[in-house]
PDB file of C-alpha atoms in Angstrom:
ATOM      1  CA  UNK C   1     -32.730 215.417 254.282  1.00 65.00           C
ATOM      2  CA  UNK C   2     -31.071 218.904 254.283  1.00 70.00           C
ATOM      3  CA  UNK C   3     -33.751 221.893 254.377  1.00 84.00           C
ATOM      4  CA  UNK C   4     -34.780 221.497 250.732  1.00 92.00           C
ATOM      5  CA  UNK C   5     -33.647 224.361 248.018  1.00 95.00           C
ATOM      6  CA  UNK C   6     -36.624 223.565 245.435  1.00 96.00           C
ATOM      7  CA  UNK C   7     -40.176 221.843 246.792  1.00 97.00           C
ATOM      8  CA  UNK C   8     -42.273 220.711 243.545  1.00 98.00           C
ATOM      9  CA  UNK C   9     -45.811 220.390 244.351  1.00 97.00           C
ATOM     10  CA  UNK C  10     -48.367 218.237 241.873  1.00 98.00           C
ATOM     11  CA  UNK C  11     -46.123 219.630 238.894  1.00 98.00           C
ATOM     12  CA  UNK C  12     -47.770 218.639 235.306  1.00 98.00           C
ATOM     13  CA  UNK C  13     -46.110 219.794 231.902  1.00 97.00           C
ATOM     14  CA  UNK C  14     -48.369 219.432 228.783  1.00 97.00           C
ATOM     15  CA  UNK C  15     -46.569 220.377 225.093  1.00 95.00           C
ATOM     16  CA  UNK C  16     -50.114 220.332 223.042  1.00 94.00           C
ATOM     17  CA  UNK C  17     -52.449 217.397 223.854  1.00 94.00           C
ATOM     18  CA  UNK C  18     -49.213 215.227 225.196  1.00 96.00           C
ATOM     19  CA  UNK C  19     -49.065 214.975 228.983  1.00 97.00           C
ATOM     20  CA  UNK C  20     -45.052 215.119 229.332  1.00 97.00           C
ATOM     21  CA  UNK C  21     -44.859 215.606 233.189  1.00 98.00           C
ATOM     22  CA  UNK C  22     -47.750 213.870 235.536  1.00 98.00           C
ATOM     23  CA  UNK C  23     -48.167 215.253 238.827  1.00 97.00           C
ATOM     24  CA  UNK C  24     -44.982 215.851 240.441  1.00 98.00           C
ATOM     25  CA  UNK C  25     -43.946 216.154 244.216  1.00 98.00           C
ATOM     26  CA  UNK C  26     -40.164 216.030 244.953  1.00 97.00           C
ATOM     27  CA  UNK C  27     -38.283 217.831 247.195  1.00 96.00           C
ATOM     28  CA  UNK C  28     -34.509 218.402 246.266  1.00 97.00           C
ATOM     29  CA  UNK C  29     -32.049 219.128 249.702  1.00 96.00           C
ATOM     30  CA  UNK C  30     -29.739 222.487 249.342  1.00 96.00           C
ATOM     31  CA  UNK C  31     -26.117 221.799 249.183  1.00 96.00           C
ATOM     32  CA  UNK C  32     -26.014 217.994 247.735  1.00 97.00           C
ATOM     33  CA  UNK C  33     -26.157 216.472 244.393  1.00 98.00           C
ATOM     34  CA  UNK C  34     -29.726 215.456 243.449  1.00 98.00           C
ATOM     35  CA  UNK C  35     -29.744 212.950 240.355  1.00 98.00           C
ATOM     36  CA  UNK C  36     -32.578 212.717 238.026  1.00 98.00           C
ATOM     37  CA  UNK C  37     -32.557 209.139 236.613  1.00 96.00           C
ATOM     38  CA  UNK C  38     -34.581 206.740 234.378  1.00 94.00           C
ATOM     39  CA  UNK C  39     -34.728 205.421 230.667  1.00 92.00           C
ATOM     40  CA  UNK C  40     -34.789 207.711 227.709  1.00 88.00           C
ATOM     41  CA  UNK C  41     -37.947 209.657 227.068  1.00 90.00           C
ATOM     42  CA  UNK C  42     -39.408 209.653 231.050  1.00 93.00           C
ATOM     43  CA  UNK C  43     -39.167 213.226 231.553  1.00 95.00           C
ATOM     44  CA  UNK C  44     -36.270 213.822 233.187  1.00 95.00           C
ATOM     45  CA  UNK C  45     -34.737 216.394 231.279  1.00 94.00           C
ATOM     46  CA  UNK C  46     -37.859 218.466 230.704  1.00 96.00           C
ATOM     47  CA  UNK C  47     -37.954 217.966 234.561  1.00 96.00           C
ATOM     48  CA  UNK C  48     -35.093 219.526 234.926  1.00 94.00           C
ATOM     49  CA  UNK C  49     -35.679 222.148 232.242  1.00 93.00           C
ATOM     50  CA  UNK C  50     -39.371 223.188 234.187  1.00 95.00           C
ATOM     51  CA  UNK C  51     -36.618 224.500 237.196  1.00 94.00           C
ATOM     52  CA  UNK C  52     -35.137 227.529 235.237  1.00 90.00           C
ATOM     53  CA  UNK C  53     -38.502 227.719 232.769  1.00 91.00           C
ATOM     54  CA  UNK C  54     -36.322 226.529 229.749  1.00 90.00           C
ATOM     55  CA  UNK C  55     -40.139 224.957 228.845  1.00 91.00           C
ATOM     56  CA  UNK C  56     -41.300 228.350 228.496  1.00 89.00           C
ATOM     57  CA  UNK C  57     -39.505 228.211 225.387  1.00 88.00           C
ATOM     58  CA  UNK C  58     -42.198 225.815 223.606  1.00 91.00           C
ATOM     59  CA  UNK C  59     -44.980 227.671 222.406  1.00 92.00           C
ATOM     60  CA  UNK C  60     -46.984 224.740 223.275  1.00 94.00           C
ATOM     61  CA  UNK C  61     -46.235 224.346 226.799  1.00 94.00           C
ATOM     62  CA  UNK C  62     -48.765 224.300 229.043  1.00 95.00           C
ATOM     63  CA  UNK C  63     -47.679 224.033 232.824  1.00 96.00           C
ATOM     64  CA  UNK C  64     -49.854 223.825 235.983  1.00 95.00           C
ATOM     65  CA  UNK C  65     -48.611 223.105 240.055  1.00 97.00           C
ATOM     66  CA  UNK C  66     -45.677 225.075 241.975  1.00 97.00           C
ATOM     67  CA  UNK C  67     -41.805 224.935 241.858  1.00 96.00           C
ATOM     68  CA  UNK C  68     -40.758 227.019 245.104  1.00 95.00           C
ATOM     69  CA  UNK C  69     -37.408 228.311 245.085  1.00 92.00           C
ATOM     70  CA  UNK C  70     -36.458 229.887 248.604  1.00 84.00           C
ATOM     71  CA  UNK C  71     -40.086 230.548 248.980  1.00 85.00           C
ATOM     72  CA  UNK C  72     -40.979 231.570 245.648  1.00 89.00           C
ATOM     73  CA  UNK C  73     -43.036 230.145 242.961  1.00 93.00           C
ATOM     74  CA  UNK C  74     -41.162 230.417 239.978  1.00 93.00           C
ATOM     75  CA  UNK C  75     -44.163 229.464 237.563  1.00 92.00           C
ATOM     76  CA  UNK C  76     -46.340 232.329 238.551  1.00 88.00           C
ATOM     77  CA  UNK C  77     -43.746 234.859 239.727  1.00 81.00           C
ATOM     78  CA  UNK C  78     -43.387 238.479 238.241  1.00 75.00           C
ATOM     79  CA  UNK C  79     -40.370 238.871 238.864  1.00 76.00           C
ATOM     80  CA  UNK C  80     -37.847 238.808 235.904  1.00 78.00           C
ATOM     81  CA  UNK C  81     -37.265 235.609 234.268  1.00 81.00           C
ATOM     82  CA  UNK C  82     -33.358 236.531 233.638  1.00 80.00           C
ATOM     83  CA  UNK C  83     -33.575 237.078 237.418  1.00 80.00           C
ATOM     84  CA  UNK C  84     -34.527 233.430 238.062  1.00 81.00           C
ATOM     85  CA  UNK C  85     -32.444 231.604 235.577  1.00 82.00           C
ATOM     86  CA  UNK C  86     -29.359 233.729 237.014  1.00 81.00           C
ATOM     87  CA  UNK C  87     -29.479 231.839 239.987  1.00 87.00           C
ATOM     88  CA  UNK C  88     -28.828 228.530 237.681  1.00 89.00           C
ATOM     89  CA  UNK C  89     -26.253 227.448 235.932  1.00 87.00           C
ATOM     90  CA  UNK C  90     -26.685 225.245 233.234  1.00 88.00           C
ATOM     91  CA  UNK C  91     -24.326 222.763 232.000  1.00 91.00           C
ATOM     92  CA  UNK C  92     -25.543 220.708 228.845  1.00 90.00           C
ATOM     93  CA  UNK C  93     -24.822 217.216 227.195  1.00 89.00           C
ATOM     94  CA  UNK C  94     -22.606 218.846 224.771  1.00 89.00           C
ATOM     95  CA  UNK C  95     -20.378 221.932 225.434  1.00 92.00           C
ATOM     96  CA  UNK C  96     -21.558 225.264 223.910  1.00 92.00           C
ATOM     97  CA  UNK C  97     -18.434 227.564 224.532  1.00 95.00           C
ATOM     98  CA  UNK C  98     -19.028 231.445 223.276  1.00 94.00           C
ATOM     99  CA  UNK C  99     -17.978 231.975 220.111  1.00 96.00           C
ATOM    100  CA  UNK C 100     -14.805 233.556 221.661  1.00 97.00           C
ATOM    101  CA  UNK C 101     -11.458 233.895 223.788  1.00 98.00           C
ATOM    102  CA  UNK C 102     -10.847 231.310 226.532  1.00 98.00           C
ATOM    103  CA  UNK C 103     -10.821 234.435 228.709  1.00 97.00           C
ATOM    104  CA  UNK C 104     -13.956 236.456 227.116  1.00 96.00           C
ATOM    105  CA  UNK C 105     -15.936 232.848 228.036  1.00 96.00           C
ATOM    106  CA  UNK C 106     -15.774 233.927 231.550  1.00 95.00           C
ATOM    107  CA  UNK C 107     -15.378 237.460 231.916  1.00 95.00           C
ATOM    108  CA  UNK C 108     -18.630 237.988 229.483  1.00 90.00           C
ATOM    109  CA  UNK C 109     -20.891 237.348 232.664  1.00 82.00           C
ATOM    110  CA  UNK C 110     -19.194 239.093 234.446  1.00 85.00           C
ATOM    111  CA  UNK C 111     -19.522 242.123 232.383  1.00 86.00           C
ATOM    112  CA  UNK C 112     -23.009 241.751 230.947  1.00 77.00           C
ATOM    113  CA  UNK C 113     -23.656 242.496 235.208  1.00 72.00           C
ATOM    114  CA  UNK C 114     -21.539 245.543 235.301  1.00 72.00           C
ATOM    115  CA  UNK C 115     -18.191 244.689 236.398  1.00 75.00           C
ATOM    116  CA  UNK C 116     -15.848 245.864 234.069  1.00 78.00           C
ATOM    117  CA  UNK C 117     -12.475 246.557 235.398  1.00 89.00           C
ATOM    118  CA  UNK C 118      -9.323 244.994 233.981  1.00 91.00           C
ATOM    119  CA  UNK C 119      -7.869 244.028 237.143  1.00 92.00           C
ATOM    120  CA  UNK C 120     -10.693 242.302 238.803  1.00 93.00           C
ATOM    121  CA  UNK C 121     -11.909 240.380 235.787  1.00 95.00           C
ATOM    122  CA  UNK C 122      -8.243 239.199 235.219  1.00 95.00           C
ATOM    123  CA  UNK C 123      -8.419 237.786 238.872  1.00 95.00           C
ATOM    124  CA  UNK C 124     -12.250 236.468 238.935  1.00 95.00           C
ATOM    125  CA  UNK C 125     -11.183 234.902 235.479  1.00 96.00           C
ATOM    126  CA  UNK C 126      -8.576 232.955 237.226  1.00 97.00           C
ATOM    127  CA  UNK C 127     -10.740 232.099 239.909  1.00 96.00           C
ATOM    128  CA  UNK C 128     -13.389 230.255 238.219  1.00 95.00           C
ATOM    129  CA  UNK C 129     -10.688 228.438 235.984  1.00 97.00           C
ATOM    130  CA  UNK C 130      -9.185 227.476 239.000  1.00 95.00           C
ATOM    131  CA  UNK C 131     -12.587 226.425 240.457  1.00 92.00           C
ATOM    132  CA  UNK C 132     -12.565 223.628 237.336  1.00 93.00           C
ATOM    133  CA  UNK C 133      -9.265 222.387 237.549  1.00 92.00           C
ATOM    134  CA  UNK C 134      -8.368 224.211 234.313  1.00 96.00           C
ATOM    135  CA  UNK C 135      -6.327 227.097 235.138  1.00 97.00           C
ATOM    136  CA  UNK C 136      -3.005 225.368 234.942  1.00 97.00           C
ATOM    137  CA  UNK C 137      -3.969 224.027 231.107  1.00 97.00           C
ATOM    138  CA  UNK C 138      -4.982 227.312 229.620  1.00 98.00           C
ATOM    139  CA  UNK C 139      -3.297 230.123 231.314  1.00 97.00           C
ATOM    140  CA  UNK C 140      -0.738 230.978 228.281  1.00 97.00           C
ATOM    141  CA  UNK C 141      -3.491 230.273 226.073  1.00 97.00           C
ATOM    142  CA  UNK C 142      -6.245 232.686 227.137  1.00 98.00           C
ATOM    143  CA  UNK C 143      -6.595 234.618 224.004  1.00 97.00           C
ATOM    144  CA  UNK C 144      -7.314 231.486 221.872  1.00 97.00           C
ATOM    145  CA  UNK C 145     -11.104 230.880 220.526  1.00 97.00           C
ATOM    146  CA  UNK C 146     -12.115 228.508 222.924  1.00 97.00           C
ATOM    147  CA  UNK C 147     -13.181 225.944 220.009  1.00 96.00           C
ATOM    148  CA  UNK C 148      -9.739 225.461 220.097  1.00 96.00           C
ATOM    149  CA  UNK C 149     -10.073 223.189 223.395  1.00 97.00           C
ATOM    150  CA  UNK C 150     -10.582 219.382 223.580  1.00 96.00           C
ATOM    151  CA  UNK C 151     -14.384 218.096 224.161  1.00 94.00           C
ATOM    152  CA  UNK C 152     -13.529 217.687 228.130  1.00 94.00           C
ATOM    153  CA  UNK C 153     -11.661 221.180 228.457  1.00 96.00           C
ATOM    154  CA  UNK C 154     -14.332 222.720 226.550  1.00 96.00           C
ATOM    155  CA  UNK C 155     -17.314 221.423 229.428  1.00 95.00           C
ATOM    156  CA  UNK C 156     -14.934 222.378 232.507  1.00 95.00           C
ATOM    157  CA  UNK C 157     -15.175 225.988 230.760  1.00 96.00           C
ATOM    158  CA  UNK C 158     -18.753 226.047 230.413  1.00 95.00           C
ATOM    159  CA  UNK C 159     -18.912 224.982 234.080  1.00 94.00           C
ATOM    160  CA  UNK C 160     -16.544 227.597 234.637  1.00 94.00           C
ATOM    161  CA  UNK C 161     -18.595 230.249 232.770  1.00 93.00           C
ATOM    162  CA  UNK C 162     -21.625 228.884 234.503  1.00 91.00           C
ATOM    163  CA  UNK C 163     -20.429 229.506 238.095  1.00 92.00           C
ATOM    164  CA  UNK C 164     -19.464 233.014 237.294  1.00 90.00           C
ATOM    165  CA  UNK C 165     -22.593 234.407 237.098  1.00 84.00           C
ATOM    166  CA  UNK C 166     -22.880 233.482 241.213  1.00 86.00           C
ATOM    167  CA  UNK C 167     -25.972 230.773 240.903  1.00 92.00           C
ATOM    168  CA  UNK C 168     -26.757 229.263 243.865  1.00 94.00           C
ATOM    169  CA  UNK C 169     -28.022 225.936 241.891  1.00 96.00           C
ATOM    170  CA  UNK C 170     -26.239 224.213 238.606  1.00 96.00           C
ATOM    171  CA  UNK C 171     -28.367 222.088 236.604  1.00 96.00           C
ATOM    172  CA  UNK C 172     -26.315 219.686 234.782  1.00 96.00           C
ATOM    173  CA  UNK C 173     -27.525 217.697 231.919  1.00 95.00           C
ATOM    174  CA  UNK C 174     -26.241 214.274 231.120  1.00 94.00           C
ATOM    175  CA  UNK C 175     -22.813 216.425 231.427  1.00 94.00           C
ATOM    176  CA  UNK C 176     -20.392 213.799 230.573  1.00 93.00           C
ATOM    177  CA  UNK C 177     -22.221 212.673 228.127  1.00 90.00           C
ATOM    178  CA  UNK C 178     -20.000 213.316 225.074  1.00 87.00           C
ATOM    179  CA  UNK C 179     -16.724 213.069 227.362  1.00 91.00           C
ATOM    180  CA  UNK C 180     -14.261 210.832 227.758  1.00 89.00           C
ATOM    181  CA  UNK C 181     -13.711 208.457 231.067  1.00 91.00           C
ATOM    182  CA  UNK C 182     -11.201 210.790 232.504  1.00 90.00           C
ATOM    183  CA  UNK C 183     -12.622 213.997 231.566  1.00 89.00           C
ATOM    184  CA  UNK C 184     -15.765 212.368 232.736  1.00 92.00           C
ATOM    185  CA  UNK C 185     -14.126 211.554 236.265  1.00 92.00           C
ATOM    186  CA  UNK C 186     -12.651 215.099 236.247  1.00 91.00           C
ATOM    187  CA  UNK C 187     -16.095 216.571 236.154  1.00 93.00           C
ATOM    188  CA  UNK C 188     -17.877 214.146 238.776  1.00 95.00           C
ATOM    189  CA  UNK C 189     -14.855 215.131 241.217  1.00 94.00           C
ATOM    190  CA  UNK C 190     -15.529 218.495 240.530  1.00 93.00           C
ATOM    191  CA  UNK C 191     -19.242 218.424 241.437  1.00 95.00           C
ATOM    192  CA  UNK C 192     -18.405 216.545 244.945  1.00 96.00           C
ATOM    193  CA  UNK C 193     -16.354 219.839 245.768  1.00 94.00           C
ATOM    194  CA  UNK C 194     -18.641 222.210 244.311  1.00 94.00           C
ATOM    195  CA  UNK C 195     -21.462 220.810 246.321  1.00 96.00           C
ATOM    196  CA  UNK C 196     -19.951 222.261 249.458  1.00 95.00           C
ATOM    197  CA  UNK C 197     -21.324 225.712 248.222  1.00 94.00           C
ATOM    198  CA  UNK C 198     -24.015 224.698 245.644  1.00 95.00           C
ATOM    199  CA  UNK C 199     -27.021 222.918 245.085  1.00 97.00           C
ATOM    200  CA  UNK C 200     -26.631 220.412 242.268  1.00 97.00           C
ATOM    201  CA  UNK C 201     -29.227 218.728 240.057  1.00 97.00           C
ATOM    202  CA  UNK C 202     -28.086 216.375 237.535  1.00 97.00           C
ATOM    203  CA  UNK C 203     -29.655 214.022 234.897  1.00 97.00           C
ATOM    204  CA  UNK C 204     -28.376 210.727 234.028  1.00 93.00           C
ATOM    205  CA  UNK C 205     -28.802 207.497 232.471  1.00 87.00           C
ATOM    206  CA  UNK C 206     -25.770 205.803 233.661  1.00 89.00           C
ATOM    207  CA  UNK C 207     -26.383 203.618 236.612  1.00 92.00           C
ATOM    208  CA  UNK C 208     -22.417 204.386 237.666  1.00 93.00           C
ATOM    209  CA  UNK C 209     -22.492 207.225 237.879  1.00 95.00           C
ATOM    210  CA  UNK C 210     -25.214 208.102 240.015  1.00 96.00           C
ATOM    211  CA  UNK C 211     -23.941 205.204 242.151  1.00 96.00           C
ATOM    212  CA  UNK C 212     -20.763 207.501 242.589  1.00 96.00           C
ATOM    213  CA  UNK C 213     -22.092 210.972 242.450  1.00 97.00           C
ATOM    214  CA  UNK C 214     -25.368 211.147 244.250  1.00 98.00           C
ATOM    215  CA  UNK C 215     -26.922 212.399 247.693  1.00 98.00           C
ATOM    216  CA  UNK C 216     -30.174 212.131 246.629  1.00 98.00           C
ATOM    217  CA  UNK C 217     -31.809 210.116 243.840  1.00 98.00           C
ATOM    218  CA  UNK C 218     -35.370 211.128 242.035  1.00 98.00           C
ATOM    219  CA  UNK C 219     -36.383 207.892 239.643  1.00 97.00           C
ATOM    220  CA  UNK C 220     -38.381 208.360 236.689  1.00 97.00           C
ATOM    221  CA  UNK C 221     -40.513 206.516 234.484  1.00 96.00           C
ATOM    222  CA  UNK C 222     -43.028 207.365 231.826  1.00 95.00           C
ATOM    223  CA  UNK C 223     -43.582 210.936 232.931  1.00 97.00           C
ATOM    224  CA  UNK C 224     -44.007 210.317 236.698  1.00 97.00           C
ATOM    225  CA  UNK C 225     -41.846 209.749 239.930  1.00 98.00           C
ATOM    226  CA  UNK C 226     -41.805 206.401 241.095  1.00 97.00           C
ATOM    227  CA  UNK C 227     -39.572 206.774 244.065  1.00 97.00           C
ATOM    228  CA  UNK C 228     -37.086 209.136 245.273  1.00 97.00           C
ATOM    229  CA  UNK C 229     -35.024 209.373 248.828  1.00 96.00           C
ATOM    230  CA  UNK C 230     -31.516 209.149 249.493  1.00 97.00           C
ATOM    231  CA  UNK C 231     -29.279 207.486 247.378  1.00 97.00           C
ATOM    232  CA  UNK C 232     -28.342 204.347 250.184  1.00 96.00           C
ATOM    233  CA  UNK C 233     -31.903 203.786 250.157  1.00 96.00           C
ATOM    234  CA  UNK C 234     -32.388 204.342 247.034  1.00 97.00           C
ATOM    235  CA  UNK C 235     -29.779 201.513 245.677  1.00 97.00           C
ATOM    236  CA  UNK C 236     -29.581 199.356 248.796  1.00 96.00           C
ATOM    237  CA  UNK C 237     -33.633 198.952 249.813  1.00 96.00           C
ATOM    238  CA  UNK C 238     -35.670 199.838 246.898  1.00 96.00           C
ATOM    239  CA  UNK C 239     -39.184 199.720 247.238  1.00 96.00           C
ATOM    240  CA  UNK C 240     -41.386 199.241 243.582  1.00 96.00           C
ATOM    241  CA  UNK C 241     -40.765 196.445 241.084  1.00 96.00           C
ATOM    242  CA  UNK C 242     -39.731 198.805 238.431  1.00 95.00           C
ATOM    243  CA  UNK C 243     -37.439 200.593 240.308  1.00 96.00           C
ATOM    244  CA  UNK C 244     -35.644 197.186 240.763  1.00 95.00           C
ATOM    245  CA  UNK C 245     -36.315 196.222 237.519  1.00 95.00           C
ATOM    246  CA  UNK C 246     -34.602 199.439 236.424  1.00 94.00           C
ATOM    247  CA  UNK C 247     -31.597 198.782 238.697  1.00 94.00           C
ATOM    248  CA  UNK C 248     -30.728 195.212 237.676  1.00 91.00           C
ATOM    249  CA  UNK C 249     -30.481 196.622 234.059  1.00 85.00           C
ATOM    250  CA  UNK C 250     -33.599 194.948 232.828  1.00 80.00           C
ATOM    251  CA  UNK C 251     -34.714 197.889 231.261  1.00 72.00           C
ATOM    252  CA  UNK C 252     -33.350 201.467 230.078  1.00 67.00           C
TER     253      UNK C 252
END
């Protein structure tokens, strides 16, 4: 394994009396695409959501353990919570553009943090369109509400938007979710490159895909990790009954 970016130690999430999260250990390598996998309701997005505190956001939560992040524990930090979740961006099953220009999508990061000048927003702004593969599609169309663009242009933006705010880790959230197959390939390709220079968590449900995508595989099931490692091991030797269960589609 690469030197790992996040180390979970015996993580558990409660939201009231339900125990959503049971004693977690995982380790997820800097600089390759980690996929969180396993049927619907086993965790995996609030798993995901527990790395940027997105939980905090339940009244209910209760959350015990540590989630180190280049040697800091998120849950009981002081620091800032902006300050942590600006190291992530977050890319969800549907795209949320801002309710504005093409161009404002991006350059609104990059002004909320104090750069302002015409000149180098108009070339970051290229930049990070570039970075998606969607320069060439939008570039006479900047000033249009970005509602205006199709499902798959719309997610390449919010990636886009996402990597402008310099994270060093995107979370990505069933991301092709709502996408068509090439859209869908468009954004898997993308996340091989962007790996190079990120660290890249992503949820899924589709076998496929994490086939083609992944470094690194976490599998879970009812709330708890059953087995993780890298993805050849994972798919080619794996060890429980469920997990094999799981992968010859007897389950989901």
């Amino acid at each position: 394994m690469n030197n790992p970016k996040i180390t979970i130690n015996n993580l558990n999430l409660y939201y009231g009396k339900q125990h959503i999260l049971k004693d977690i250990n995982a380790m997820i390598p800097e600089r390759q695409i980690t996929v969180i996998m396993g049927p619907s309701g086993c965790g995996k997005t609030t798993l995901m959501k527990s790395l940027n505190r997105l939980t905090d956001l339940n009244p209910d939560a209760k959350v015990n353990g540590t989630i180190m992040i280049d040697g800091c524990n998120i849950l009981t930090t002081t620091d800032d919570i902006t300050s942590i979740r600006k190291k992530m961006g977050l890319l969800a099953q549907r795209p949320y553009p801002l309710p504005m220009s093409i161009y404002n999508n991006i350059a609104y990061g990059l002004r909320i943090s104090g750069r302002k000048k015409k000149r180098f927003l108009d070339k970051r702004v290229e930049h990070y369109l570039r970075e998606v593969n969607l320069w060439d599609e939008v570039k006479d169309r900047l000033k249009e509400p970005a509602g205006k663009l199709s499902i798959g242009q719309q997610q390449r933006l919010c990636l886009a938007r996402g990597l402008a705010v310099d994270p060093e880790i995107i979370l990505a959230d069933e991301p092709t979710s709502a996408l068509d197959p090439v859209s869908s390939q468009t954004i898997e390709e993308k996340f091989k490159e962007l790996k190079l220079h990120y660290t890249i968590v992503l949820v899924t449900h589709i076998l496929r895909q994490a086939k083609r995508i992944a470094d690194h595989v976490i599998f879970m099931y009812l709330g708890e990790i059953i087995e993780q490692g890298t993805a050849d091991e994972f798919f080619e030797n794996p060890k429980e009954e469920i997990t094999k269960s799981y992968l010859k589609g007897l389950f989901y």
